[in-house]
Structure formats: C-alpha cells, structure tokens
XYZ file of C-alpha atoms in Angstrom:
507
model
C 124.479 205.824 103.535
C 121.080 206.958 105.682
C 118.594 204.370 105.979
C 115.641 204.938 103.548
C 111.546 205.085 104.228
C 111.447 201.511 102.976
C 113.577 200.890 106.186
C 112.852 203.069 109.118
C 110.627 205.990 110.009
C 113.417 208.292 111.022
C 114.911 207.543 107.335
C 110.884 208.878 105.772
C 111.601 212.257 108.039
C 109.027 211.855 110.492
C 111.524 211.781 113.482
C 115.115 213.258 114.210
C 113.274 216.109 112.291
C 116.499 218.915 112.377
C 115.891 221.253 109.605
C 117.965 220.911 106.646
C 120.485 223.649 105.854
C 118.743 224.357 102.429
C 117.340 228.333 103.222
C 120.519 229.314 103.117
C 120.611 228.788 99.555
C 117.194 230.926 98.551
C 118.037 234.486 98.303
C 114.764 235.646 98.489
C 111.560 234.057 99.534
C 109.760 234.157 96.375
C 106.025 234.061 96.186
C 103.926 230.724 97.419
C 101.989 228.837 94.247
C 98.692 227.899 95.151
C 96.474 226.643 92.292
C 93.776 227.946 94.298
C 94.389 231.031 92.919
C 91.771 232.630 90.543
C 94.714 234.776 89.157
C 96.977 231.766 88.626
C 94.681 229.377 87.422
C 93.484 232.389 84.485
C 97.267 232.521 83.783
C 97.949 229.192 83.208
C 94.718 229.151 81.395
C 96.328 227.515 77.631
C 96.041 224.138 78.481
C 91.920 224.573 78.669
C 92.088 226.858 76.019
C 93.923 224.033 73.974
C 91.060 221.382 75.036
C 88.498 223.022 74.248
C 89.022 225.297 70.862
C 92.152 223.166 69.018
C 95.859 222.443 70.596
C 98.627 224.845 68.940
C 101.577 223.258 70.004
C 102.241 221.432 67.188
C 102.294 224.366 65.108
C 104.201 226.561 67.132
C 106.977 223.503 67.859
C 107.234 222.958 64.284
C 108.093 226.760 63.794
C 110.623 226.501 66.721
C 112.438 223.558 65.262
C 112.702 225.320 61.324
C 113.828 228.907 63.262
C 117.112 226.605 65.076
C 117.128 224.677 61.561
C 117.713 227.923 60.162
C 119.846 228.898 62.921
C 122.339 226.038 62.161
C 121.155 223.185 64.098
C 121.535 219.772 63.243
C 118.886 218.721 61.259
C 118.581 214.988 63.237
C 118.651 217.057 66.238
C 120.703 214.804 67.608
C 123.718 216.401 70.034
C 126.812 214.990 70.251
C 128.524 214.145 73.334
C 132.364 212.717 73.469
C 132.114 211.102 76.791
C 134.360 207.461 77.626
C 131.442 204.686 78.008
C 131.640 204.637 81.419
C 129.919 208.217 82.969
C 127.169 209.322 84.665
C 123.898 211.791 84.702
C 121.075 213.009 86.890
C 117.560 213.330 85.771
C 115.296 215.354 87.683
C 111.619 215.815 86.916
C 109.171 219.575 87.352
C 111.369 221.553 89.166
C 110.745 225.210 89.258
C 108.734 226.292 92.105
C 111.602 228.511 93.225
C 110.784 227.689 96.725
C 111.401 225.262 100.000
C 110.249 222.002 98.199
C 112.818 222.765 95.092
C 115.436 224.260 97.221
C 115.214 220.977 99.639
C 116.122 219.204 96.713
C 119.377 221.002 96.211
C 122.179 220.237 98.662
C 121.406 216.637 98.477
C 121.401 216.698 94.500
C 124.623 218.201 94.482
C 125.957 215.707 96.624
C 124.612 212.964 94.764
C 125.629 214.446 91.357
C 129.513 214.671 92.286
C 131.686 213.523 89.291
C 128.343 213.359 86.567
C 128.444 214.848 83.073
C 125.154 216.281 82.354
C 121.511 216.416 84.043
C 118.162 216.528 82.295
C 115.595 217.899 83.660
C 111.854 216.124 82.907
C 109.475 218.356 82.501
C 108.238 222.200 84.142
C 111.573 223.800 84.412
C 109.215 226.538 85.480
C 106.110 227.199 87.316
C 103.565 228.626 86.708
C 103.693 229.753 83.223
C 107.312 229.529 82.340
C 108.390 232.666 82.005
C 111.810 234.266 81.536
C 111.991 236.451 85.074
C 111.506 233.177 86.962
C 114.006 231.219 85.451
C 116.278 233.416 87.943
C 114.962 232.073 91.204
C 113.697 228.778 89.681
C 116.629 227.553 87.463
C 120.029 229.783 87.308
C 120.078 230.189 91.512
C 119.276 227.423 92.463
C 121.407 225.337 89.863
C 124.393 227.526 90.144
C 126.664 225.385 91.965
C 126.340 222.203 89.586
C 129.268 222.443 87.214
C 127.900 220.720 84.013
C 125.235 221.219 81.570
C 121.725 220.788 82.270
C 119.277 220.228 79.153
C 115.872 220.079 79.245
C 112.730 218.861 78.087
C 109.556 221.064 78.375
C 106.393 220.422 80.331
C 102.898 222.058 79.892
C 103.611 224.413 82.361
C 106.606 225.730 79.664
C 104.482 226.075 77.178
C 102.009 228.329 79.120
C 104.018 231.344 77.570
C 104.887 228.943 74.304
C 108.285 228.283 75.058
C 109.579 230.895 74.868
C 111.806 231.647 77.622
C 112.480 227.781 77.231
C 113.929 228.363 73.910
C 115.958 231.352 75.414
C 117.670 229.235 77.748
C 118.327 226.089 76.606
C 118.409 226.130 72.645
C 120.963 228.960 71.780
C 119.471 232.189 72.822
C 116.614 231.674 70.343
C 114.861 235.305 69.556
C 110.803 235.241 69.445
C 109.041 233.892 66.910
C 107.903 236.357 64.534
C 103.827 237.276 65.097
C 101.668 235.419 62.581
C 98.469 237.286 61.288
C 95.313 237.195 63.479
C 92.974 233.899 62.408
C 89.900 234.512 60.488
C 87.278 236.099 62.672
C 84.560 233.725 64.417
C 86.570 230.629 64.379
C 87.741 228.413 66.800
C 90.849 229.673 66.417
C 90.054 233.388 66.269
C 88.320 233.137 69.765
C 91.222 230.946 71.142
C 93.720 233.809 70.040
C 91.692 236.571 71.992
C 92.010 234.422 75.022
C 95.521 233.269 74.976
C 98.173 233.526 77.471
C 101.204 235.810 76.030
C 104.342 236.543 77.615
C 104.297 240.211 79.518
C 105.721 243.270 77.984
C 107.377 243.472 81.199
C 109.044 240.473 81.349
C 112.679 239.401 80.951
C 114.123 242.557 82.550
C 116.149 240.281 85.156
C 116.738 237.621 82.804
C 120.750 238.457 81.412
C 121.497 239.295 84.757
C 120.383 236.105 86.482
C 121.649 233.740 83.390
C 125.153 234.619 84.886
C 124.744 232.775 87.687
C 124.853 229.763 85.316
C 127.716 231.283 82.815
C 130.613 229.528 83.290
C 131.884 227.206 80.266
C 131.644 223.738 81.557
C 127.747 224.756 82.135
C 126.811 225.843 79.217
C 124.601 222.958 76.781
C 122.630 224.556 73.693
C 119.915 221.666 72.287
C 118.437 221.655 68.740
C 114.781 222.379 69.420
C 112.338 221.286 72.332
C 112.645 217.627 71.337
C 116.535 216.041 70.814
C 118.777 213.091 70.887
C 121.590 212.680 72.754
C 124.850 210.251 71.691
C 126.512 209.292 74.713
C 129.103 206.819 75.644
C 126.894 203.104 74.629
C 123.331 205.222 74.787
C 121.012 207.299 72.974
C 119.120 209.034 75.091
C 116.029 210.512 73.369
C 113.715 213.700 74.912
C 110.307 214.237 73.632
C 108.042 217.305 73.950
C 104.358 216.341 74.897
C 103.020 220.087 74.404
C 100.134 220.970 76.572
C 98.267 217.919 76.367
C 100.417 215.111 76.508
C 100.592 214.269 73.170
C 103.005 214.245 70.046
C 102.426 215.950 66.661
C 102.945 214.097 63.479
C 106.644 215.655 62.866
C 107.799 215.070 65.855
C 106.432 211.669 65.462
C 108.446 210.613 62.429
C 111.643 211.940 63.788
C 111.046 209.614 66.754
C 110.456 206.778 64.639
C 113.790 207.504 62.509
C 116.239 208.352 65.610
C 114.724 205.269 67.459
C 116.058 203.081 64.936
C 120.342 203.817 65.316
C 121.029 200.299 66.903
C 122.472 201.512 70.653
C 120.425 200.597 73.627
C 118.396 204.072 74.474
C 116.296 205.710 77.009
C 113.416 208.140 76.435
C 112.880 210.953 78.178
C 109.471 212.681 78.214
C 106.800 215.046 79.689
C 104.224 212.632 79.623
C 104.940 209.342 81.917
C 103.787 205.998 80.132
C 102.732 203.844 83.319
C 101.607 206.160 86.234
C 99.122 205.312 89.016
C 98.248 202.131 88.098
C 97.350 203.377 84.719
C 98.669 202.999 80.857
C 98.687 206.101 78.970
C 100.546 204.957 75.552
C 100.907 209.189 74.053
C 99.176 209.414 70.992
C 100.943 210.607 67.982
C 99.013 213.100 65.606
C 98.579 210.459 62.403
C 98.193 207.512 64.462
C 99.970 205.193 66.714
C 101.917 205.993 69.822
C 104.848 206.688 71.263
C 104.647 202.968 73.647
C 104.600 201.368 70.106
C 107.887 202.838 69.185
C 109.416 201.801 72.452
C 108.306 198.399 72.638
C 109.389 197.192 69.150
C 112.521 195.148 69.807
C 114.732 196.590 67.125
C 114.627 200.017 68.712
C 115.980 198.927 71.860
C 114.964 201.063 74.333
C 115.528 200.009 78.150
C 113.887 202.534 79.911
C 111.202 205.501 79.717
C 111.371 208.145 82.558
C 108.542 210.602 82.656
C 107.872 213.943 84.420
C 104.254 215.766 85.137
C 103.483 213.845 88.232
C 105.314 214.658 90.814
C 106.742 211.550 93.059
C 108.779 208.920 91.972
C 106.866 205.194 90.235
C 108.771 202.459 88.835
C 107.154 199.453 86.307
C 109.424 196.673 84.873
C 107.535 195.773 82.157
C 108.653 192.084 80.927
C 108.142 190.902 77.510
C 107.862 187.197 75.876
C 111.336 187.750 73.931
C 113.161 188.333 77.458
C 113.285 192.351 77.445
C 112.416 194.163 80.293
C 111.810 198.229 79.913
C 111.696 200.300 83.229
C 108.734 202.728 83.105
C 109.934 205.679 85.790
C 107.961 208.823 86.648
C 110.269 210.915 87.775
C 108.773 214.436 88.787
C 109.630 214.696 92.274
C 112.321 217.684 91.709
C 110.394 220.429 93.633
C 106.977 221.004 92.708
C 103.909 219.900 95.140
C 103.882 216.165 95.933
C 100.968 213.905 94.522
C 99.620 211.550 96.628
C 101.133 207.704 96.341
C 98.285 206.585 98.485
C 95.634 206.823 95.765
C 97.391 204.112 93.855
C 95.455 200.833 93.668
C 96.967 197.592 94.215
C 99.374 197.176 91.017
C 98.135 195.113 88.343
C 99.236 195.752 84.826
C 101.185 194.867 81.969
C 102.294 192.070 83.972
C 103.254 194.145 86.691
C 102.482 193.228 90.229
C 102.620 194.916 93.815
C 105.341 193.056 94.157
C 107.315 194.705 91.411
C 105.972 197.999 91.378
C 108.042 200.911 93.971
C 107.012 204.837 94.580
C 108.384 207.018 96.369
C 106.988 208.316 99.098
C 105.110 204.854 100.047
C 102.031 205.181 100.061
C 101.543 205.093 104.256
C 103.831 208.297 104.402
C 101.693 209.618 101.400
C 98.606 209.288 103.519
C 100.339 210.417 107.100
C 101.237 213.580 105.034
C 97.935 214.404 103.033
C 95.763 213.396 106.344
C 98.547 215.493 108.417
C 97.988 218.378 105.708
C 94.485 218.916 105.258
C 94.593 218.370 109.345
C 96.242 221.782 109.450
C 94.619 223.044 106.548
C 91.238 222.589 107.879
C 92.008 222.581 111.761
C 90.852 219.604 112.116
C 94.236 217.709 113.628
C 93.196 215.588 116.536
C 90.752 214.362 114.295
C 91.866 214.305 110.830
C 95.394 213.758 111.379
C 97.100 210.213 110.713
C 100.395 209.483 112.157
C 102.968 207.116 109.590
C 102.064 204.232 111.627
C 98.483 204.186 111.837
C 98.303 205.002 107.737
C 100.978 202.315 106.690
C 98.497 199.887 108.908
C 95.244 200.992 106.993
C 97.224 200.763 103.744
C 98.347 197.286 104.215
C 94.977 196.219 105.251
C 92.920 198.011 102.477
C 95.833 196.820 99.893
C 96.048 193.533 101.320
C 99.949 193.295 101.616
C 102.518 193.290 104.093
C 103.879 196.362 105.301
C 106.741 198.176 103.342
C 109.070 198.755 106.479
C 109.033 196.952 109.593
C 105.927 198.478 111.401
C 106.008 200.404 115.004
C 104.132 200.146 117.694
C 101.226 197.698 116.876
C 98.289 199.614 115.736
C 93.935 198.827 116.340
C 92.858 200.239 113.111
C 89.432 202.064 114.208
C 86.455 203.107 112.124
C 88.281 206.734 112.342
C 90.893 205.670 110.421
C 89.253 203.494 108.070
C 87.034 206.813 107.250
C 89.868 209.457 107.075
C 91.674 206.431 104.532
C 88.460 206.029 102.621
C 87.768 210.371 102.405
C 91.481 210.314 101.464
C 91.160 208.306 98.335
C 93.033 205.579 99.346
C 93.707 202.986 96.703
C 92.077 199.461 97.145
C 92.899 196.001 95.687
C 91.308 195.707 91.927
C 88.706 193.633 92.961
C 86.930 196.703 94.942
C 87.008 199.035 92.071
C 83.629 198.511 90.857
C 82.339 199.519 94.755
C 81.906 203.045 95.323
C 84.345 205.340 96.024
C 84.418 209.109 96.428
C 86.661 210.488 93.612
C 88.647 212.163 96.230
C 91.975 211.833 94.348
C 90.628 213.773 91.088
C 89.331 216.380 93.442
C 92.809 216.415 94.841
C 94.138 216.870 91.682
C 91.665 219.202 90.153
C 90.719 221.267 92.501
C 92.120 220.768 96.066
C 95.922 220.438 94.759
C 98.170 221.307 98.102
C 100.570 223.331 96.821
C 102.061 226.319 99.041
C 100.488 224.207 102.014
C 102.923 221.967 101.862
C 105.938 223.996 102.956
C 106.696 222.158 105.309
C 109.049 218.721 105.688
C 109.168 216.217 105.093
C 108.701 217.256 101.478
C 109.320 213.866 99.833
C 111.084 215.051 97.205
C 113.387 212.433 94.518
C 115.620 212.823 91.823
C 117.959 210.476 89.669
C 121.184 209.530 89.272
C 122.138 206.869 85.879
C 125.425 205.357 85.724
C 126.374 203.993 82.778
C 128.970 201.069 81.822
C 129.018 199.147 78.819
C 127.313 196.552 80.159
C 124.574 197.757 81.850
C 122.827 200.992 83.966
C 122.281 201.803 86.988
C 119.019 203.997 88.292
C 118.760 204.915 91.187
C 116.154 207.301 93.330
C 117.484 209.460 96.271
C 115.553 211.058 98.053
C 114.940 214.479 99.702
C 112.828 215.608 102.719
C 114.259 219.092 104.110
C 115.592 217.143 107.106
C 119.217 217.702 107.937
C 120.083 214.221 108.343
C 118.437 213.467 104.554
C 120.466 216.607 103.493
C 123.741 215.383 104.428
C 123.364 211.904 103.129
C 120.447 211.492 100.845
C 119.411 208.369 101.147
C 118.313 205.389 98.102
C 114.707 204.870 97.755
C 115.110 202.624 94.789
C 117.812 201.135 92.698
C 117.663 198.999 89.566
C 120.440 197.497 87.446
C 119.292 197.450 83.815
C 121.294 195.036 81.340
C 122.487 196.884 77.852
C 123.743 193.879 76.347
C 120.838 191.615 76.499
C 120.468 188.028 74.298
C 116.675 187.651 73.359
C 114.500 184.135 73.664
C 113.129 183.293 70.538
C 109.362 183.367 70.505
C-alpha cells in the first residue's frame, strides 16, 4: 500500500505528479460549477428562499414517504438485507459534480470497493440542483462499473428541485408528486411559491437512457423514502434526510427515535455532520430535541455518525463516562470542491483533543493548495503561493503542535508567510480566538468558494470503506488525488477499529 500525506509528500501528491488515468472514464467534459455564477447561485436559490419565508421540506418529505407508503413500502422503512455478519460497504459523501474531482475519485474507489455489498452515498448525489439529466454524467457513468447497489441519502443540493429526480432513482421509480393548490395570496408562503426553484419542462429527456448504464440486477437497490434503515449482518445502519437546512421535521423525528431503539449496535448516516470544524452542531428536530440526543443515549447504541455537506474527511472519538466511544466522521470528500482543513482551530471539544482529532487533507496541504489556488486565480504566484513545506511549518507554529509528517527541508517562516497564513484563515490555538481575525474562511465559504478552479490535482478527494465482523468495524479513509500513483493504490489516510460488543463502566 502507497504511503499516505500523514507520511510523505509524494504520498499528499505534490511530487511524482503523473496524471491519473481517470479522463478516460468521462465521456464528455461536462460543464465547470462555479458558485460564482449569478445563474447558478439564482438556481440553487431554495435554500434562501427556505430561510427567509418558511422551510418546506418537511411537508414535501412527509408527502414523499405516504406516496411509497402507498406504493407498498415498508411502513418502518426499514430494508432488509440477508448478508453473513461478516461483509463490507463504502460510504462516500457529495458526489455529483460530474467532473475531474468526482471522476478522480473513481478508479481508486473501485479498487478499494472489490468484494463489498452495498455503498451509500452521504449527501448531494447531484450538483447543482439535482436534477434528473445530470444524474447521467454525475451518477449512472460514472458508477457503472461498481457491481452492487448504491443507496442514498439526500443533501440540500437534492432538494433544490425537491427530490425529485432523487425519488426517481433511488426509491422505486417514484412518479411526481401531484401539484397542490397555490397558497393564499400575500403570505409568506404565496411569495415563496412565486420564487421557487421547479424542475424544467425540459428535463429528464436523457434520463431512461442513461439509467441503463446502471441496469444490471446485482445493482439495482429501491429504499422506502428519503430517510431508511438498513438490517445488515450485526448493524443497523440508519440514513437521515436533513432537508435544506440541516434539520429534521417532527415525523421524521419520531421514526428515528423508534428505529434507534432495536438493540444492534448502529451507525447513522446523515446530510448534516454532528462535529465539523471544531464545532458541535447537535440537528434540531422540529418539536424539540436533537438528533445528538438520540445518539448518545446508551440504550440506542450507536457507534458511529458519518456526515456529508462538507467536503473533506474529519474524525472525533467522542468518549463518554460509561466507557462508549462514538466516531463523529464527515465524510464529503466524494467529488465536489474541497473545503479548506486549514481553517480548523486547534481541537478542543467534547473531550476531544488535537491529539485525537484527524482530517483529511492536513491542514498544511489544505493551505499549500488554497494559497497555491488563489495564487493562480489572482496571478499573484511568486507571491501568494505556499509550497507544502513552508504551510505545514506556519501551521505547526500558529497551532502549536508538532508537524503531521516528518518535515522537509527546514523552513525560516517569514512575515510573508505568516501574512498569506493569517489572509488565509488559518486556524489558531483556542486561546487566540478572542484576537482579531479576518473572517476569511466564511468568505471562502460564502462567497469565494473555489469550485471549477480547482481542476487541477492534487484534488484531495476521500471516501470510505466499513468492514464489518461480529466483533467490531473497521473505517477506514482512502484517499484520492488524480495522481497515477494514488490511482493505482489509493492510499489510507485514517483507520479506526470500533468495538460492537462493548461492556459498559458503571457510573
């Protein structure tokens, strides 16, 4: 197996830089995203919309789930797997940018995924709005040559078009939900309604034909609604929906309450990661309480929560006085646009320390790459550009920490360099977050999001793969740059052993 970041440069991508063999795969060279685009941003306009004048989701979900009721689902919406207790999955997280970062992804995910029995994907299955004529170049093509079933949990980017090519695909060839009568003029919801993002006329003309790039039995997986359960082997694995602002509705919230009480060990699955950046972010349920307080009560069991929206790969072990531990993953490294690692603070939370905590990429790379981008983007290299070893030595200093991997050539950190870290939005320890900082990574996030200018390896890309015994599970992160030698042998960012048979201390 390739050496990873955490060991050597060359295993981050930043030397023995042969392209990978991935473009062989894309058919077509479909259209750059840039969410600098007036005419994108207006179409994935819901999520404001929602904000603003009164979320829909819940409504809408609820009339998904009685339609496949109706339809002969299974009213737990819980699917039913017969798989031996030993097996495997893959989990990937935002995929569907139907372009080099998601296609990069591919040959070493197939690799990786050799003998598994399912993969999930964690949130956006399709950028930018979801819609049914992208799902050929952003789900069928590039997914064709993994023989098993992929289900799916939907992010706010699939509910741009409200799910509706979703619910095509993965729940049984749903039809449209009948139109509802316009709301009451001058309301909230009246004005919201003239505004909304619909699905085009137009679209769906390629959809059959592209679906049968995917048609063979042993892919084929139909789930009860947006939101499911899985029985498999020793685990229930559970997938929420988080709608378009990361949040649960009170239906969907008492399901999760009754499935999380069968007695096997379980995982959750959902849009909306729990620990991310440093940060707790528990999901509210509509009604009260969240979804952390259903995963940490000890009867439920759960061992893990992966989470999708942000896309690069976190880890937090979250210990507990009775002896648990649950793994808090993001997970949304599968193809969109990489966020920035480097914008994380030193780790302090729930316990968890810099010493536990792991992303993916580290946060030096994450800064080489950003200062490296915005070099190119605003011509600026000689002076705005940071190579991997003069940002992992401004990290470790501004962090104060040792370096990740074994540094390089030894490095004078210059006023420069502190000042390209600082504009970056490099993280600090806790005890400087009351100083001031620019808020360069909201910007980032809000308004200078990379996008189509990162085309360009290494991507930094990550996926899963869980291996289940009775005993225990295995995560682990592999990685994907667009490098040849990552493409033939995708290295391990991070691996964890998680216990399924666990005797608790008594408190």
């Amino acid at each position: 197996m390739s050496n990873s970041s955490r060991v050597t440069a060359k295993g981050a991508g930043w030397t023995d830089v042969a392209p990978g063999n991935y473009r062989s795969l894309m058919k077509t060279q479909n259209g750059k995203i840039s969410w600098l685009n007036p005419r994108m941003l207006w179409a994935a306009r819901n999520g404001v919309l929602a904000s603003w004048l009164g979320d829909p989701t819940g409504h809408i979900r609820s009339r998904w789930v009685a339609q496949r009721a109706a339809a002969g689902a299974p009213v737990d919406k819980v699917i039913r797997r017969a798989e031996p207790d030993s097996f495997s999955f893959m989990v990937i997280g935002d995929t569907g940018e139907g372009n080099d970062p998601q296609y990069a992804v591919i040959p070493g995910f197939l690799k990786a995924s050799q003998d598994t029995k399912f993969a999930v994907i964690a949130s956006d299955v399709i950028y930018p709005v979801g819609s049914a004529d992208d799902y050929g170049p952003k789900f069928f093509q590039p997914y064709q040559d993994y023989h098993a079933p992929i289900y799916a949990i939907p992010g706010n980017h699939d509910w741009y078009e409200d799910l509706g090519a979703f619910m095509r695909v993965f729940c049984g060839d749903a039809p449209p939900l009948p139109v509802e009568p316009s709301p009451r003029p001058l309301t909230r919801a009246w004005i919201r309604s003239l505004l909304w993002h619909r699905q085009r006329p137009a679209d769906g003309q390629s959809f059959e034909k592209a679906r049968q790039l995917r048609s063979a039995p042993a892919q084929q997986a139909v789930q009860p609604g947006p939101y499911w359960a899985m029985d498999v082997g020793p685990l229930r694995i559970i997938g929420v929906d988080t709608g378009l602002l990361g949040t649960l509705d009170a239906e969907q919230g008492a399901w999760l309450r009754d499935v999380s009480q069968d007695p096997r060990p379980k995982i959750l699955i959902t849009g909306s990661p729990l620990y991310v950046d440093g940060e707790y972010h528990p999901c509210p349920i509509d009604g009260g309480g969240t979804v952390d307080d259903i995963v940490t009560m000890p009867e439920h069991r759960f061992v893990a929560v992966i989470g999708g929206d942000i896309h690069n790969y976190q880890r937090y072990p979250v210990q507990f006085a009775d002896g648990r531990t649950i793994q808090y993953v993001v997970s949304g490294g599968g193809g969109a646009f990489t966020h920035a690692t480097h914008t994380i603070p030193q780790v302090s939370i729930a316990g968890v320390t810099e010493q536990d905590f792991r992303c993916y990429p580290l946060r030096g790379d994450s800064l080489a790459f950003y200062s490296q981008l915005y070099g190119r983007r605003f011509r600026l290299r000689r002076l705005f550009a940071l190579d991997e070893d003069e940002a992992q030595a401004v990290i470790t200093e501004r962090l104060s920490m040792p370096p990740t991997r074994a540094p390089g050539p030894e490095v004078k950190i210059t006023r420069r360099i502190r000042l390209l870290a600082g504009l970056l939005g490099t993280g600090r320890r806790p005890d400087h977050r009351k100083r001031f900082r620019l808020p360069v990574s909201k910007i980032y996030s809000q308004l200078l999001s990379p996008s189509s200018a990162t085309y360009s390896p290494p991507f930094f890309k990550s996926f899963l793969r869980l291996d289940v015994t009775p005993d225990s599970l295995r995560l682990r992160c592999f990685a994907a740059t667009g490098n040849l030698v990552q493409e033939t042998d995708p290295p391990v960012e991070d691996e964890v052993t998680i216990p399924l048979r666990t005797v608790r201390k008594t408190v």
